[in-house]
Amino acid sequence: MGCVDYLSSCFGLEGKVAVVTGGTGVLGGAMARALAGAGARVAVLGRRLWTGEEVAAGIEAAGGCALALAADVTDWSSLEAARETVVARWGAVHLLINAAGGNLPGGSLEPDQDLFDLSLEAFRAALELNLLGALRSTLLFGPAIADAGGGAVVNVSSMAADRPLTRVAGYGAAKAALENLTRWLAVELGRRHDGRIRVNAVAPGFFVGNQNRGLLVGPDGSPTERGRAVLAHTPVGRFGEPDEIGAAVVWLCSRGASFVNGAVVPVDGGYSAFGGV
């Protein structure tokens, strides 16, 4: 077998249908493009349909196959409608990427706030989006994956899950719970579906996205004080590039990771390995 054949056999996703929730975000969009580049047909889900259409159009322009759908992971009916559309269009779902999520302003403390100023409602909303959103999507798309003969689910965690970040409360707690849920789903689905459905997660390090741009870089593109602190604890000395997380997701979805189940893969430039000394 030649090198090209080997790579295609292990990491190609031809014939697969992938659903990416949060596909309108910087990282979610990169994951959608990477999956399409590996040969999958990709449904880009997000609350902002026009942004999803831009992502899908970019995939189509590059020779891929994509569909944009409006869906909110906190709303069961919108996800259900999206699932029906995808199955009607492409006949199956094989891969689910739970990339929808993010930090909510009220779920974090401002620099001048005390811990006791934390909003319980905002904390609950962070759990709803980041934890229950992933579970809700898995409950809805999982049966379609089973009906297709199996596939993979990839959740998107965060460095905040394992190492609490200052000021970030609800988001970190939700991602920590998501990692536990990832392992639980991997065990249950693996046992009950003869190993045909795998569940893993990626834990991105620090990537500059729409939500955290102002925290990490200034208007001139140079790192802020918080950004410099992050880089000082990232051995490779830079922020991540979106396609670097996309490549990890393709691997977890591919035959090359067929014996990887219940893992949380850091894509963080060594941040989680560094003790700070």
CSV table of C-alpha atoms in Angstrom, one decimal:
chain,number,residue,atom,x,y,z
A,1,MET,CA,0.0,0.0,0.0
A,2,GLY,CA,1.4,3.4,-1.0
A,3,CYS,CA,1.6,6.4,1.3
A,4,VAL,CA,-1.4,8.1,-0.3
A,5,ASP,CA,-3.5,5.0,0.0
A,6,TYR,CA,-2.5,4.5,3.6
A,7,LEU,CA,-3.3,8.0,4.6
A,8,SER,CA,-6.7,7.9,2.8
A,9,SER,CA,-7.5,4.5,4.4
A,10,CYS,CA,-6.6,5.6,7.9
A,11,PHE,CA,-7.7,9.3,7.9
A,12,GLY,CA,-10.1,9.8,4.9
A,13,LEU,CA,-13.7,10.4,5.7
A,14,GLU,CA,-15.2,9.8,2.2
A,15,GLY,CA,-18.8,8.7,2.4
A,16,LYS,CA,-19.3,10.0,5.9
A,17,VAL,CA,-21.8,12.6,7.0
A,18,ALA,CA,-20.7,15.0,9.8
A,19,VAL,CA,-22.7,17.4,11.9
A,20,VAL,CA,-20.9,20.2,13.6
A,21,THR,CA,-22.8,22.2,16.2
A,22,GLY,CA,-21.3,25.6,16.7
A,23,GLY,CA,-19.9,25.4,13.2
A,24,THR,CA,-20.3,29.2,12.8
A,25,GLY,CA,-17.6,29.9,15.3
A,26,VAL,CA,-13.9,30.2,14.6
A,27,LEU,CA,-12.9,26.8,15.9
A,28,GLY,CA,-16.2,25.1,14.9
A,29,GLY,CA,-15.8,26.5,11.4
A,30,ALA,CA,-12.2,25.2,11.2
A,31,MET,CA,-13.4,21.8,12.3
A,32,ALA,CA,-16.1,21.8,9.6
A,33,ARG,CA,-13.6,22.7,6.9
A,34,ALA,CA,-11.2,20.0,8.1
A,35,LEU,CA,-13.8,17.3,8.0
A,36,ALA,CA,-14.9,18.4,4.5
A,37,GLY,CA,-11.3,18.4,3.4
A,38,ALA,CA,-11.0,14.8,4.5
A,39,GLY,CA,-14.0,13.9,2.3
A,40,ALA,CA,-17.0,14.2,4.7
A,41,ARG,CA,-20.3,15.9,3.8
A,42,VAL,CA,-20.7,18.5,6.6
A,43,ALA,CA,-23.8,20.0,8.1
A,44,VAL,CA,-22.8,23.4,9.7
A,45,LEU,CA,-25.2,24.1,12.6
A,46,GLY,CA,-25.4,27.4,14.5
A,47,ARG,CA,-27.7,30.1,15.7
A,48,ARG,CA,-26.4,32.5,13.0
A,49,LEU,CA,-27.6,31.0,9.7
A,50,TRP,CA,-25.9,33.6,7.6
A,51,THR,CA,-22.5,32.8,9.2
A,52,GLY,CA,-23.1,29.1,8.6
A,53,GLU,CA,-23.9,29.8,5.0
A,54,GLU,CA,-20.6,31.6,4.7
A,55,VAL,CA,-18.8,28.6,6.2
A,56,ALA,CA,-20.7,26.2,3.9
A,57,ALA,CA,-20.0,28.4,0.8
A,58,GLY,CA,-16.3,28.3,1.6
A,59,ILE,CA,-16.4,24.6,1.8
A,60,GLU,CA,-18.3,24.3,-1.5
A,61,ALA,CA,-15.8,26.7,-3.2
A,62,ALA,CA,-13.0,24.4,-2.1
A,63,GLY,CA,-14.7,21.4,-3.7
A,64,GLY,CA,-16.4,20.0,-0.6
A,65,CYS,CA,-20.0,19.4,0.3
A,66,ALA,CA,-21.7,21.3,3.0
A,67,LEU,CA,-25.1,22.4,4.3
A,68,ALA,CA,-25.9,25.3,6.7
A,69,LEU,CA,-28.7,24.9,9.1
A,70,ALA,CA,-30.0,27.2,11.9
A,71,ALA,CA,-30.0,25.4,15.2
A,72,ASP,CA,-29.6,26.2,18.9
A,73,VAL,CA,-28.2,23.5,21.2
A,74,THR,CA,-30.3,24.8,24.0
A,75,ASP,CA,-33.4,24.1,22.0
A,76,TRP,CA,-34.5,20.6,21.4
A,77,SER,CA,-36.9,21.3,18.5
A,78,SER,CA,-34.4,23.2,16.4
A,79,LEU,CA,-31.9,20.3,16.7
A,80,GLU,CA,-34.6,17.8,15.9
A,81,ALA,CA,-35.5,19.7,12.8
A,82,ALA,CA,-31.8,19.9,11.8
A,83,ARG,CA,-31.4,16.2,12.2
A,84,GLU,CA,-34.4,15.4,10.0
A,85,THR,CA,-33.1,17.8,7.3
A,86,VAL,CA,-29.6,16.2,7.3
A,87,VAL,CA,-31.0,12.6,7.2
A,88,ALA,CA,-33.5,13.5,4.5
A,89,ARG,CA,-30.7,15.2,2.4
A,90,TRP,CA,-27.8,12.7,2.9
A,91,GLY,CA,-29.5,9.6,4.3
A,92,ALA,CA,-27.4,9.2,7.5
A,93,VAL,CA,-25.3,10.8,10.2
A,94,HIS,CA,-22.0,9.2,11.1
A,95,LEU,CA,-20.1,11.9,13.0
A,96,LEU,CA,-21.2,14.5,15.5
A,97,ILE,CA,-18.9,17.3,16.7
A,98,ASN,CA,-20.2,19.2,19.7
A,99,ALA,CA,-18.4,22.4,19.2
A,100,ALA,CA,-21.2,24.8,20.3
A,101,GLY,CA,-20.4,26.5,23.6
A,102,GLY,CA,-18.6,29.4,25.1
A,103,ASN,CA,-18.1,31.6,28.1
A,104,LEU,CA,-21.1,33.8,29.1
A,105,PRO,CA,-20.3,37.3,30.5
A,106,GLY,CA,-22.5,36.9,33.6
A,107,GLY,CA,-20.9,33.5,34.4
A,108,SER,CA,-17.5,35.1,34.9
A,109,LEU,CA,-16.3,37.7,37.4
A,110,GLU,CA,-15.2,41.1,36.3
A,111,PRO,CA,-11.9,42.3,37.8
A,112,ASP,CA,-13.6,44.5,40.4
A,113,GLN,CA,-16.1,41.9,41.4
A,114,ASP,CA,-16.1,39.7,44.5
A,115,LEU,CA,-16.8,35.9,44.3
A,116,PHE,CA,-20.1,36.5,46.0
A,117,ASP,CA,-21.2,38.7,43.1
A,118,LEU,CA,-21.3,35.7,40.8
A,119,SER,CA,-24.7,35.3,39.1
A,120,LEU,CA,-26.3,31.9,39.8
A,121,GLU,CA,-28.5,32.3,36.8
A,122,ALA,CA,-25.6,33.0,34.5
A,123,PHE,CA,-23.7,30.0,36.0
A,124,ARG,CA,-26.7,27.8,35.2
A,125,ALA,CA,-26.9,29.2,31.7
A,126,ALA,CA,-23.2,28.3,31.1
A,127,LEU,CA,-24.0,24.7,32.2
A,128,GLU,CA,-27.0,24.7,29.9
A,129,LEU,CA,-25.0,25.8,26.9
A,130,ASN,CA,-21.7,23.9,27.3
A,131,LEU,CA,-22.8,20.7,29.1
A,132,LEU,CA,-26.5,20.1,28.4
A,133,GLY,CA,-26.1,21.4,24.9
A,134,ALA,CA,-23.6,18.7,24.1
A,135,LEU,CA,-25.7,16.0,25.8
A,136,ARG,CA,-28.9,17.2,24.0
A,137,SER,CA,-27.2,17.0,20.6
A,138,THR,CA,-25.8,13.6,21.4
A,139,LEU,CA,-29.2,12.3,22.4
A,140,LEU,CA,-30.8,13.6,19.2
A,141,PHE,CA,-28.1,12.7,16.7
A,142,GLY,CA,-26.8,9.5,18.5
A,143,PRO,CA,-29.7,7.3,17.3
A,144,ALA,CA,-29.0,8.3,13.7
A,145,ILE,CA,-25.3,7.4,14.1
A,146,ALA,CA,-26.4,4.0,15.5
A,147,ASP,CA,-28.8,3.5,12.6
A,148,ALA,CA,-25.9,4.3,10.2
A,149,GLY,CA,-23.9,1.4,11.7
A,150,GLY,CA,-21.8,3.5,14.0
A,151,GLY,CA,-19.5,6.4,14.0
A,152,ALA,CA,-17.9,9.0,16.4
A,153,VAL,CA,-18.8,11.8,18.7
A,154,VAL,CA,-16.3,14.4,19.5
A,155,ASN,CA,-16.9,16.9,22.3
A,156,VAL,CA,-15.0,20.2,22.7
A,157,SER,CA,-13.6,20.8,26.2
A,158,SER,CA,-11.2,23.4,27.3
A,159,MET,CA,-8.1,24.0,29.4
A,160,ALA,CA,-10.4,25.5,32.0
A,161,ALA,CA,-11.8,22.0,32.7
A,162,ASP,CA,-8.7,20.7,34.3
A,163,ARG,CA,-7.0,23.9,35.6
A,164,PRO,CA,-9.4,26.6,36.8
A,165,LEU,CA,-8.8,29.9,35.2
A,166,THR,CA,-9.1,33.1,37.2
A,167,ARG,CA,-12.5,34.7,36.9
A,168,VAL,CA,-14.0,32.0,34.7
A,169,ALA,CA,-16.5,30.0,36.8
A,170,GLY,CA,-19.5,28.6,35.0
A,171,TYR,CA,-17.6,27.8,31.8
A,172,GLY,CA,-14.8,25.9,33.6
A,173,ALA,CA,-17.3,23.9,35.7
A,174,ALA,CA,-19.3,23.0,32.6
A,175,LYS,CA,-16.3,21.9,30.7
A,176,ALA,CA,-15.0,19.8,33.6
A,177,ALA,CA,-18.4,18.1,33.7
A,178,LEU,CA,-18.3,17.6,29.9
A,179,GLU,CA,-15.1,15.7,30.2
A,180,ASN,CA,-16.7,13.4,32.7
A,181,LEU,CA,-19.7,13.0,30.5
A,182,THR,CA,-17.4,12.2,27.5
A,183,ARG,CA,-15.9,9.3,29.4
A,184,TRP,CA,-19.3,8.1,30.6
A,185,LEU,CA,-20.8,8.2,27.1
A,186,ALA,CA,-17.8,6.4,25.7
A,187,VAL,CA,-18.3,3.5,28.2
A,188,GLU,CA,-22.0,3.2,27.8
A,189,LEU,CA,-22.3,3.7,24.0
A,190,GLY,CA,-19.3,1.4,23.4
A,191,ARG,CA,-20.7,-1.4,25.5
A,192,ARG,CA,-24.2,-1.1,24.3
A,193,HIS,CA,-23.4,-0.7,20.6
A,194,ASP,CA,-20.6,-3.3,20.2
A,195,GLY,CA,-17.9,-0.7,20.1
A,196,ARG,CA,-19.4,0.9,17.0
A,197,ILE,CA,-19.9,4.3,18.5
A,198,ARG,CA,-16.9,6.1,20.0
A,199,VAL,CA,-16.9,9.2,22.1
A,200,ASN,CA,-13.8,11.4,22.7
A,201,ALA,CA,-13.1,15.0,23.3
A,202,VAL,CA,-10.5,17.6,22.3
A,203,ALA,CA,-9.4,20.2,24.8
A,204,PRO,CA,-8.2,23.3,23.0
A,205,GLY,CA,-5.5,25.5,24.5
A,206,PHE,CA,-5.6,29.2,23.7
A,207,PHE,CA,-6.9,30.1,20.3
A,208,VAL,CA,-7.9,33.7,19.4
A,209,GLY,CA,-11.6,33.6,18.7
A,210,ASN,CA,-14.5,36.0,18.6
A,211,GLN,CA,-15.3,35.6,22.3
A,212,ASN,CA,-11.8,35.9,23.8
A,213,ARG,CA,-10.1,38.2,21.3
A,214,GLY,CA,-10.3,41.2,23.6
A,215,LEU,CA,-8.9,39.2,26.5
A,216,LEU,CA,-5.9,37.8,24.7
A,217,VAL,CA,-4.8,40.5,22.2
A,218,GLY,CA,-5.0,44.3,22.0
A,219,PRO,CA,-6.2,46.4,19.0
A,220,ASP,CA,-2.7,46.3,17.5
A,221,GLY,CA,-2.6,42.5,17.7
A,222,SER,CA,-0.1,42.3,20.5
A,223,PRO,CA,-0.8,40.1,23.6
A,224,THR,CA,-2.6,41.7,26.5
A,225,GLU,CA,-1.4,41.2,30.0
A,226,ARG,CA,-3.6,38.1,30.3
A,227,GLY,CA,-2.4,37.0,26.8
A,228,ARG,CA,1.2,37.3,27.9
A,229,ALA,CA,0.5,35.2,31.0
A,230,VAL,CA,-1.0,32.5,28.7
A,231,LEU,CA,2.0,32.5,26.4
A,232,ALA,CA,4.4,32.3,29.3
A,233,HIS,CA,2.7,29.0,30.3
A,234,THR,CA,2.5,27.7,26.7
A,235,PRO,CA,5.8,25.9,25.8
A,236,VAL,CA,5.5,26.5,22.1
A,237,GLY,CA,5.2,30.2,22.8
A,238,ARG,CA,2.2,31.1,20.7
A,239,PHE,CA,-1.5,30.9,20.4
A,240,GLY,CA,-3.0,28.0,18.4
A,241,GLU,CA,-4.1,28.2,14.8
A,242,PRO,CA,-7.7,27.0,14.1
A,243,ASP,CA,-6.7,24.3,11.5
A,244,GLU,CA,-4.6,22.7,14.3
A,245,ILE,CA,-7.7,21.8,16.2
A,246,GLY,CA,-9.4,20.7,13.0
A,247,ALA,CA,-6.7,18.1,12.3
A,248,ALA,CA,-7.1,16.5,15.7
A,249,VAL,CA,-10.9,16.3,15.2
A,250,VAL,CA,-10.4,14.6,11.8
A,251,TRP,CA,-8.1,12.0,13.4
A,252,LEU,CA,-10.6,11.2,16.2
A,253,CYS,CA,-13.3,10.7,13.6
A,254,SER,CA,-11.2,8.5,11.4
A,255,ARG,CA,-10.4,4.8,11.2
A,256,GLY,CA,-6.9,5.8,12.4
A,257,ALA,CA,-8.5,6.4,15.9
A,258,SER,CA,-10.7,3.3,15.8
A,259,PHE,CA,-9.3,2.1,19.2
A,260,VAL,CA,-9.4,5.5,20.8
A,261,ASN,CA,-12.5,5.9,23.1
A,262,GLY,CA,-13.1,8.0,26.2
A,263,ALA,CA,-10.0,10.1,25.6
A,264,VAL,CA,-9.6,13.9,26.1
A,265,VAL,CA,-6.9,15.0,23.8
A,266,PRO,CA,-5.2,18.3,24.6
A,267,VAL,CA,-4.4,20.5,21.6
A,268,ASP,CA,-2.7,23.2,23.6
A,269,GLY,CA,1.0,23.7,22.7
A,270,GLY,CA,2.0,22.0,25.9
A,271,TYR,CA,0.0,24.3,28.3
A,272,SER,CA,-1.4,21.4,30.3
A,273,ALA,CA,2.0,19.8,30.6
A,274,PHE,CA,3.8,22.8,32.0
A,275,GLY,CA,4.0,23.3,35.7
A,276,GLY,CA,5.1,26.9,35.5
A,277,VAL,CA,8.7,26.4,36.5
